[in-house]
PDB file of C-alpha atoms and ligand atoms in Angstrom:
ATOM      1  CA  UNK B   1       0.803  27.684   9.200  1.00 63.00           C
ATOM      2  CA  UNK B   2       2.029  25.002  11.443  1.00 84.00           C
ATOM      3  CA  UNK B   3       0.809  21.944  12.899  1.00 88.00           C
ATOM      4  CA  UNK B   4      -1.979  21.437  15.446  1.00 89.00           C
ATOM      5  CA  UNK B   5      -2.701  18.356  17.763  1.00 90.00           C
ATOM      6  CA  UNK B   6      -6.434  17.532  17.113  1.00 91.00           C
ATOM      7  CA  UNK B   7      -6.508  14.939  19.824  1.00 89.00           C
ATOM      8  CA  UNK B   8      -6.093  11.178  20.404  1.00 88.00           C
ATOM      9  CA  UNK B   9      -8.903   8.600  19.623  1.00 87.00           C
ATOM     10  CA  UNK B  10      -9.709   5.055  20.627  1.00 83.00           C
ATOM     11  CA  UNK B  11     -11.761   2.585  18.370  1.00 80.00           C
ATOM     12  CA  UNK B  12     -15.414   3.218  18.725  1.00 81.00           C
ATOM     13  CA  UNK B  13     -15.026   6.891  19.210  1.00 83.00           C
ATOM     14  CA  UNK B  14     -16.388   9.229  16.597  1.00 84.00           C
ATOM     15  CA  UNK B  15     -13.616  11.092  14.905  1.00 85.00           C
ATOM     16  CA  UNK B  16     -13.783  14.840  14.000  1.00 86.00           C
ATOM     17  CA  UNK B  17     -15.562  15.629  10.710  1.00 84.00           C
ATOM     18  CA  UNK B  18     -12.951  17.472   8.710  1.00 85.00           C
ATOM     19  CA  UNK B  19     -12.855  18.343   5.129  1.00 82.00           C
ATOM     20  CA  UNK B  20      -9.180  18.427   4.569  1.00 87.00           C
ATOM     21  CA  UNK B  21      -7.574  15.286   2.926  1.00 88.00           C
ATOM     22  CA  UNK B  22      -6.606  12.679   5.399  1.00 90.00           C
ATOM     23  CA  UNK B  23      -3.218  11.026   5.189  1.00 93.00           C
ATOM     24  CA  UNK B  24      -2.827   7.876   7.343  1.00 93.00           C
ATOM     25  CA  UNK B  25       0.695   6.997   8.582  1.00 94.00           C
ATOM     26  CA  UNK B  26       0.802   3.119   9.025  1.00 93.00           C
ATOM     27  CA  UNK B  27       3.407   0.828  10.270  1.00 91.00           C
ATOM     28  CA  UNK B  28       4.653  -1.444  12.757  1.00 88.00           C
ATOM     29  CA  UNK B  29       5.577  -0.427  16.270  1.00 83.00           C
ATOM     30  CA  UNK B  30       8.969   1.399  16.447  1.00 85.00           C
ATOM     31  CA  UNK B  31       9.243   1.746  12.552  1.00 90.00           C
ATOM     32  CA  UNK B  32       9.516   5.364  12.856  1.00 90.00           C
ATOM     33  CA  UNK B  33       5.940   6.839  12.225  1.00 90.00           C
ATOM     34  CA  UNK B  34       6.148   9.587  14.847  1.00 88.00           C
ATOM     35  CA  UNK B  35       9.747  10.656  13.695  1.00 91.00           C
ATOM     36  CA  UNK B  36       8.600  10.861  10.197  1.00 94.00           C
ATOM     37  CA  UNK B  37       5.522  13.038  11.118  1.00 93.00           C
ATOM     38  CA  UNK B  38       7.840  15.254  13.319  1.00 91.00           C
ATOM     39  CA  UNK B  39      10.280  15.445  10.191  1.00 91.00           C
ATOM     40  CA  UNK B  40       7.502  16.412   7.759  1.00 92.00           C
ATOM     41  CA  UNK B  41       5.784  19.015  10.036  1.00 90.00           C
ATOM     42  CA  UNK B  42       9.279  20.212  11.060  1.00 86.00           C
ATOM     43  CA  UNK B  43       8.059  19.871  14.741  1.00 84.00           C
ATOM     44  CA  UNK B  44       8.055  17.609  17.747  1.00 83.00           C
ATOM     45  CA  UNK B  45       4.202  17.345  17.492  1.00 79.00           C
ATOM     46  CA  UNK B  46       4.005  13.542  17.170  1.00 79.00           C
ATOM     47  CA  UNK B  47       6.627  12.815  19.994  1.00 71.00           C
ATOM     48  CA  UNK B  48       4.817  15.150  22.353  1.00 54.00           C
ATOM     49  CA  UNK B  49       1.471  13.379  21.815  1.00 52.00           C
ATOM     50  CA  UNK B  50       2.848   9.910  22.356  1.00 57.00           C
ATOM     51  CA  UNK B  51       2.843   9.483  26.010  1.00 55.00           C
ATOM     52  CA  UNK B  52       3.505   6.090  27.575  1.00 55.00           C
ATOM     53  CA  UNK B  53       0.648   4.044  27.836  1.00 53.00           C
ATOM     54  CA  UNK B  54      -1.324   5.501  25.065  1.00 53.00           C
ATOM     55  CA  UNK B  55       0.273   3.725  22.330  1.00 60.00           C
ATOM     56  CA  UNK B  56      -3.071   2.320  21.192  1.00 74.00           C
ATOM     57  CA  UNK B  57      -4.390   5.582  20.217  1.00 83.00           C
ATOM     58  CA  UNK B  58      -4.818   7.160  16.796  1.00 87.00           C
ATOM     59  CA  UNK B  59      -3.346  10.671  17.262  1.00 89.00           C
ATOM     60  CA  UNK B  60      -4.724  13.314  14.575  1.00 91.00           C
ATOM     61  CA  UNK B  61      -2.969  16.534  13.534  1.00 93.00           C
ATOM     62  CA  UNK B  62      -4.009  19.380  11.209  1.00 94.00           C
ATOM     63  CA  UNK B  63      -0.886  20.290   9.195  1.00 93.00           C
ATOM     64  CA  UNK B  64      -0.628  23.869   7.710  1.00 90.00           C
ATOM     65  CA  UNK B  65      -4.380  24.107   7.716  1.00 88.00           C
ATOM     66  CA  UNK B  66      -4.354  21.674   4.721  1.00 89.00           C
ATOM     67  CA  UNK B  67      -4.237  18.106   5.587  1.00 91.00           C
ATOM     68  CA  UNK B  68      -5.028  15.972   8.496  1.00 92.00           C
ATOM     69  CA  UNK B  69      -2.156  13.403   9.470  1.00 94.00           C
ATOM     70  CA  UNK B  70      -3.391  10.302  11.451  1.00 91.00           C
ATOM     71  CA  UNK B  71      -0.476   8.609  13.415  1.00 90.00           C
ATOM     72  CA  UNK B  72      -1.792   5.073  13.836  1.00 87.00           C
ATOM     73  CA  UNK B  73      -1.125   2.757  16.612  1.00 83.00           C
ATOM     74  CA  UNK B  74       1.790   0.481  15.433  1.00 81.00           C
ATOM     75  CA  UNK B  75       0.645  -3.074  14.547  1.00 71.00           C
ATOM     76  CA  UNK B  76       2.600  -6.213  14.804  1.00 60.00           C
ATOM     77  CA  UNK B  77       3.029  -6.418  18.470  1.00 50.00           C
ATOM     78  CA  UNK B  78       4.551  -9.770  19.674  1.00 47.00           C
ATOM     79  CA  UNK B  79       1.314 -10.686  21.170  1.00 58.00           C
ATOM     80  CA  UNK B  80      -1.797  -9.044  20.032  1.00 66.00           C
ATOM     81  CA  UNK B  81      -5.221 -10.263  20.929  1.00 75.00           C
ATOM     82  CA  UNK B  82      -7.923 -10.798  18.505  1.00 79.00           C
ATOM     83  CA  UNK B  83      -9.894  -7.909  20.211  1.00 81.00           C
ATOM     84  CA  UNK B  84      -6.910  -5.621  19.704  1.00 77.00           C
ATOM     85  CA  UNK B  85      -6.603  -6.362  16.236  1.00 77.00           C
ATOM     86  CA  UNK B  86     -10.265  -5.809  15.529  1.00 82.00           C
ATOM     87  CA  UNK B  87     -10.122  -2.411  17.231  1.00 81.00           C
ATOM     88  CA  UNK B  88      -7.207  -1.414  15.239  1.00 79.00           C
ATOM     89  CA  UNK B  89      -9.076  -2.427  12.046  1.00 80.00           C
ATOM     90  CA  UNK B  90     -12.201  -0.523  13.372  1.00 83.00           C
ATOM     91  CA  UNK B  91      -9.935   2.601  13.871  1.00 82.00           C
ATOM     92  CA  UNK B  92      -8.440   2.458  10.338  1.00 82.00           C
ATOM     93  CA  UNK B  93     -11.834   1.829   8.674  1.00 80.00           C
ATOM     94  CA  UNK B  94     -13.264   4.826  10.496  1.00 80.00           C
ATOM     95  CA  UNK B  95     -10.557   7.137   9.423  1.00 83.00           C
ATOM     96  CA  UNK B  96      -9.939   5.926   5.979  1.00 78.00           C
ATOM     97  CA  UNK B  97     -13.179   4.955   4.450  1.00 68.00           C
ATOM     98  CA  UNK B  98     -15.254   7.803   5.492  1.00 62.00           C
ATOM     99  CA  UNK B  99     -16.228  10.480   3.258  1.00 63.00           C
ATOM    100  CA  UNK B 100     -13.479  12.792   1.757  1.00 67.00           C
ATOM    101  CA  UNK B 101     -10.119  12.045   0.344  1.00 71.00           C
ATOM    102  CA  UNK B 102      -7.760   9.494   1.811  1.00 84.00           C
ATOM    103  CA  UNK B 103      -4.206   8.555   1.236  1.00 91.00           C
ATOM    104  CA  UNK B 104      -1.792   6.293   3.146  1.00 93.00           C
ATOM    105  CA  UNK B 105       1.921   6.337   3.920  1.00 96.00           C
ATOM    106  CA  UNK B 106       2.874   2.598   4.742  1.00 96.00           C
ATOM    107  CA  UNK B 107       6.068   2.807   6.617  1.00 96.00           C
ATOM    108  CA  UNK B 108       8.359  -0.375   6.340  1.00 96.00           C
ATOM    109  CA  UNK B 109      11.775  -0.846   8.015  1.00 95.00           C
ATOM    110  CA  UNK B 110      14.105  -0.886   4.962  1.00 96.00           C
ATOM    111  CA  UNK B 111      16.136  -3.604   6.805  1.00 96.00           C
ATOM    112  CA  UNK B 112      13.181  -5.978   6.789  1.00 94.00           C
ATOM    113  CA  UNK B 113      10.978  -5.539   3.758  1.00 92.00           C
ATOM    114  CA  UNK B 114       8.297  -8.263   3.149  1.00 88.00           C
ATOM    115  CA  UNK B 115       7.218  -9.216   6.851  1.00 90.00           C
ATOM    116  CA  UNK B 116       3.880 -10.747   7.233  1.00 88.00           C
ATOM    117  CA  UNK B 117       2.270  -7.929   8.935  1.00 86.00           C
ATOM    118  CA  UNK B 118       3.334  -5.429   5.943  1.00 91.00           C
ATOM    119  CA  UNK B 119       2.154  -7.928   3.572  1.00 91.00           C
ATOM    120  CA  UNK B 120      -1.319  -8.036   5.130  1.00 88.00           C
ATOM    121  CA  UNK B 121      -1.506  -4.298   5.269  1.00 88.00           C
ATOM    122  CA  UNK B 122      -0.537  -4.011   1.700  1.00 91.00           C
ATOM    123  CA  UNK B 123      -3.230  -6.475   0.824  1.00 90.00           C
ATOM    124  CA  UNK B 124      -5.802  -4.676   2.755  1.00 87.00           C
ATOM    125  CA  UNK B 125      -4.822  -1.109   1.139  1.00 89.00           C
ATOM    126  CA  UNK B 126      -5.165  -2.653  -2.242  1.00 90.00           C
ATOM    127  CA  UNK B 127      -8.456  -4.368  -1.694  1.00 88.00           C
ATOM    128  CA  UNK B 128      -9.834  -1.066  -0.260  1.00 85.00           C
ATOM    129  CA  UNK B 129      -8.473   0.772  -3.326  1.00 87.00           C
ATOM    130  CA  UNK B 130      -6.830   3.252  -0.973  1.00 88.00           C
ATOM    131  CA  UNK B 131      -3.979   5.258  -2.863  1.00 90.00           C
ATOM    132  CA  UNK B 132      -0.667   4.907  -0.883  1.00 93.00           C
ATOM    133  CA  UNK B 133       3.032   4.970  -1.062  1.00 94.00           C
ATOM    134  CA  UNK B 134       5.333   2.682   0.670  1.00 96.00           C
ATOM    135  CA  UNK B 135       8.236   4.271   2.347  1.00 97.00           C
ATOM    136  CA  UNK B 136      11.325   2.160   3.187  1.00 97.00           C
ATOM    137  CA  UNK B 137      12.534   3.949   6.275  1.00 97.00           C
ATOM    138  CA  UNK B 138      15.836   4.182   8.185  1.00 97.00           C
ATOM    139  CA  UNK B 139      17.655   3.915   4.868  1.00 98.00           C
ATOM    140  CA  UNK B 140      20.604   5.575   6.723  1.00 98.00           C
ATOM    141  CA  UNK B 141      21.251   2.199   8.424  1.00 98.00           C
ATOM    142  CA  UNK B 142      22.006   0.434   5.083  1.00 97.00           C
ATOM    143  CA  UNK B 143      25.323   0.282   3.210  1.00 97.00           C
ATOM    144  CA  UNK B 144      25.231   0.084  -0.499  1.00 96.00           C
ATOM    145  CA  UNK B 145      25.085  -3.699  -0.669  1.00 97.00           C
ATOM    146  CA  UNK B 146      22.203  -4.001   1.847  1.00 97.00           C
ATOM    147  CA  UNK B 147      20.325  -1.171   0.160  1.00 97.00           C
ATOM    148  CA  UNK B 148      20.418  -3.118  -3.305  1.00 97.00           C
ATOM    149  CA  UNK B 149      19.151  -6.163  -1.395  1.00 96.00           C
ATOM    150  CA  UNK B 150      16.398  -4.419   0.288  1.00 96.00           C
ATOM    151  CA  UNK B 151      15.331  -2.718  -2.910  1.00 96.00           C
ATOM    152  CA  UNK B 152      15.298  -6.242  -4.678  1.00 96.00           C
ATOM    153  CA  UNK B 153      13.373  -7.832  -1.705  1.00 96.00           C
ATOM    154  CA  UNK B 154      10.840  -5.143  -1.373  1.00 95.00           C
ATOM    155  CA  UNK B 155      10.311  -5.127  -5.305  1.00 95.00           C
ATOM    156  CA  UNK B 156       9.837  -8.904  -5.017  1.00 94.00           C
ATOM    157  CA  UNK B 157       7.424  -8.594  -2.065  1.00 93.00           C
ATOM    158  CA  UNK B 158       5.324  -5.595  -3.330  1.00 92.00           C
ATOM    159  CA  UNK B 159       5.397  -5.990  -7.237  1.00 91.00           C
ATOM    160  CA  UNK B 160       4.218  -2.834  -8.961  1.00 90.00           C
ATOM    161  CA  UNK B 161       4.189  -0.701  -5.500  1.00 90.00           C
ATOM    162  CA  UNK B 162       5.603   2.708  -5.614  1.00 91.00           C
ATOM    163  CA  UNK B 163       8.613   2.657  -2.974  1.00 94.00           C
ATOM    164  CA  UNK B 164      10.542   5.564  -1.555  1.00 97.00           C
ATOM    165  CA  UNK B 165      13.805   5.271   0.528  1.00 97.00           C
ATOM    166  CA  UNK B 166      13.556   7.632   3.424  1.00 97.00           C
ATOM    167  CA  UNK B 167      15.521   8.429   6.371  1.00 97.00           C
ATOM    168  CA  UNK B 168      14.892  11.158   9.075  1.00 95.00           C
ATOM    169  CA  UNK B 169      18.595  11.074   9.965  1.00 95.00           C
ATOM    170  CA  UNK B 170      20.084  11.521   6.502  1.00 97.00           C
ATOM    171  CA  UNK B 171      16.948  13.386   5.295  1.00 96.00           C
ATOM    172  CA  UNK B 172      16.818  11.100   2.080  1.00 97.00           C
ATOM    173  CA  UNK B 173      13.490  11.163   0.439  1.00 96.00           C
ATOM    174  CA  UNK B 174      12.037  14.176   2.503  1.00 94.00           C
ATOM    175  CA  UNK B 175      11.614  16.414  -0.625  1.00 94.00           C
ATOM    176  CA  UNK B 176       9.970  13.570  -2.570  1.00 96.00           C
ATOM    177  CA  UNK B 177       7.461  12.747   0.080  1.00 96.00           C
ATOM    178  CA  UNK B 178       6.712  16.284   0.841  1.00 94.00           C
ATOM    179  CA  UNK B 179       6.088  17.024  -2.846  1.00 95.00           C
ATOM    180  CA  UNK B 180       3.793  13.779  -2.988  1.00 94.00           C
ATOM    181  CA  UNK B 181       1.780  15.151  -0.129  1.00 93.00           C
ATOM    182  CA  UNK B 182       1.645  18.752  -1.326  1.00 91.00           C
ATOM    183  CA  UNK B 183       0.357  17.667  -4.565  1.00 91.00           C
ATOM    184  CA  UNK B 184      -2.219  15.473  -3.008  1.00 88.00           C
ATOM    185  CA  UNK B 185      -3.559  18.429  -0.980  1.00 86.00           C
ATOM    186  CA  UNK B 186      -3.307  20.855  -3.892  1.00 86.00           C
ATOM    187  CA  UNK B 187      -5.432  18.380  -6.225  1.00 84.00           C
ATOM    188  CA  UNK B 188      -8.136  17.983  -3.438  1.00 79.00           C
ATOM    189  CA  UNK B 189      -8.507  21.674  -2.699  1.00 76.00           C
ATOM    190  CA  UNK B 190      -8.774  22.268  -6.590  1.00 79.00           C
ATOM    191  CA  UNK B 191     -11.633  19.761  -6.634  1.00 78.00           C
ATOM    192  CA  UNK B 192     -13.239  21.233  -3.587  1.00 72.00           C
ATOM    193  CA  UNK B 193     -12.995  24.768  -5.400  1.00 74.00           C
ATOM    194  CA  UNK B 194     -14.420  23.338  -8.598  1.00 79.00           C
ATOM    195  CA  UNK B 195     -17.291  21.596  -6.852  1.00 77.00           C
ATOM    196  CA  UNK B 196     -18.452  24.729  -5.116  1.00 72.00           C
ATOM    197  CA  UNK B 197     -18.407  26.970  -8.259  1.00 68.00           C
TER     198      UNK B 197
HETATM  199  P1  GDP D 201       7.069   4.721  15.886  1.00 53.99           P
HETATM  200  O1  GDP D 201       6.688   3.851  17.010  1.00 53.99           O
HETATM  201  O2  GDP D 201       6.724   4.097  14.626  1.00 53.99           O
HETATM  202  O3  GDP D 201       6.208   6.082  16.264  1.00 53.99           O
HETATM  203  O4  GDP D 201       8.608   5.046  15.909  1.00 53.99           O
HETATM  204  P2  GDP D 201       9.486   6.237  16.271  1.00 53.99           P
HETATM  205  O5  GDP D 201       9.306   7.453  15.526  1.00 53.99           O
HETATM  206  O6  GDP D 201       9.287   6.565  17.853  1.00 53.99           O
HETATM  207  O7  GDP D 201      10.957   5.740  16.167  1.00 53.99           O
HETATM  208  C1  GDP D 201      11.473   4.479  16.640  1.00 53.99           C
HETATM  209  C2  GDP D 201      12.932   4.495  16.873  1.00 53.99           C
HETATM  210  O8  GDP D 201      13.567   4.667  15.600  1.00 53.99           O
HETATM  211  C3  GDP D 201      13.365   5.717  17.556  1.00 53.99           C
HETATM  212  O9  GDP D 201      14.393   5.416  18.404  1.00 53.99           O
HETATM  213  C4  GDP D 201      13.777   6.724  16.359  1.00 53.99           C
HETATM  214  O10 GDP D 201      14.876   7.500  16.801  1.00 53.99           O
HETATM  215  C5  GDP D 201      14.347   5.684  15.464  1.00 53.99           C
HETATM  216  N1  GDP D 201      14.287   6.233  14.054  1.00 53.99           N
HETATM  217  C6  GDP D 201      13.148   6.710  13.378  1.00 53.99           C
HETATM  218  N2  GDP D 201      13.348   7.149  12.170  1.00 53.99           N
HETATM  219  C7  GDP D 201      14.615   6.845  11.892  1.00 53.99           C
HETATM  220  C8  GDP D 201      15.549   6.952  10.715  1.00 53.99           C
HETATM  221  O11 GDP D 201      15.130   7.239   9.712  1.00 53.99           O
HETATM  222  N3  GDP D 201      16.840   6.527  10.974  1.00 53.99           N
HETATM  223  C9  GDP D 201      17.329   5.941  12.187  1.00 53.99           C
HETATM  224  N4  GDP D 201      18.714   5.481  12.156  1.00 53.99           N
HETATM  225  N5  GDP D 201      16.456   5.633  13.311  1.00 53.99           N
HETATM  226  C10 GDP D 201      15.204   6.325  13.159  1.00 53.99           C
END
């Protein structure tokens, strides 16, 4: 058991064919994707692979021999060219819309729910029918009043969307998120086992 770094990939490059369920971690730059992956894998794996100048790469990890985690380049750079946006889209299309099962964890800063880029990503996930959860990250930074406000705003911005407050500092939401990912992995393995009977 443990986590293994599969490699970094750019748009246009073919991704390794794997049968494990694929979980994409998506969110704006600096929202805490890598920290969350480290937290869930109880390792420093995402940090280690994130070297300066390589921020536009998709980093893939095999987790406990059961899932593939994809740490996507952050979107929402102040100035992103059309070409960069198209490349990001190509990467996510390649990872998420090929063959076996996929799931996305959309990470949003709980202090700023409902930003345009996040609305666009939600729209895209819905249009593609990609099952996902929205994680409201850095919840430790909110006091009670701010949290109630964030909850209200997120529910308004993303009606009907499952939401989970998470913090890698206070460890809020860790158990729930782990459970969700474990269930996904078990369900998929069950299906694979049934299909090969
Ligand atoms: P990424 O660019 O989305 O991969 O973001 P990182 O994982 O590198 O995190 C960006 C910054 O946010 C770092 O300084 C982290 O220490 C900080 N951070 C990440 N998660 C949390 C959290 O849950 N709470 C707090 N307070 N800070 C966090």
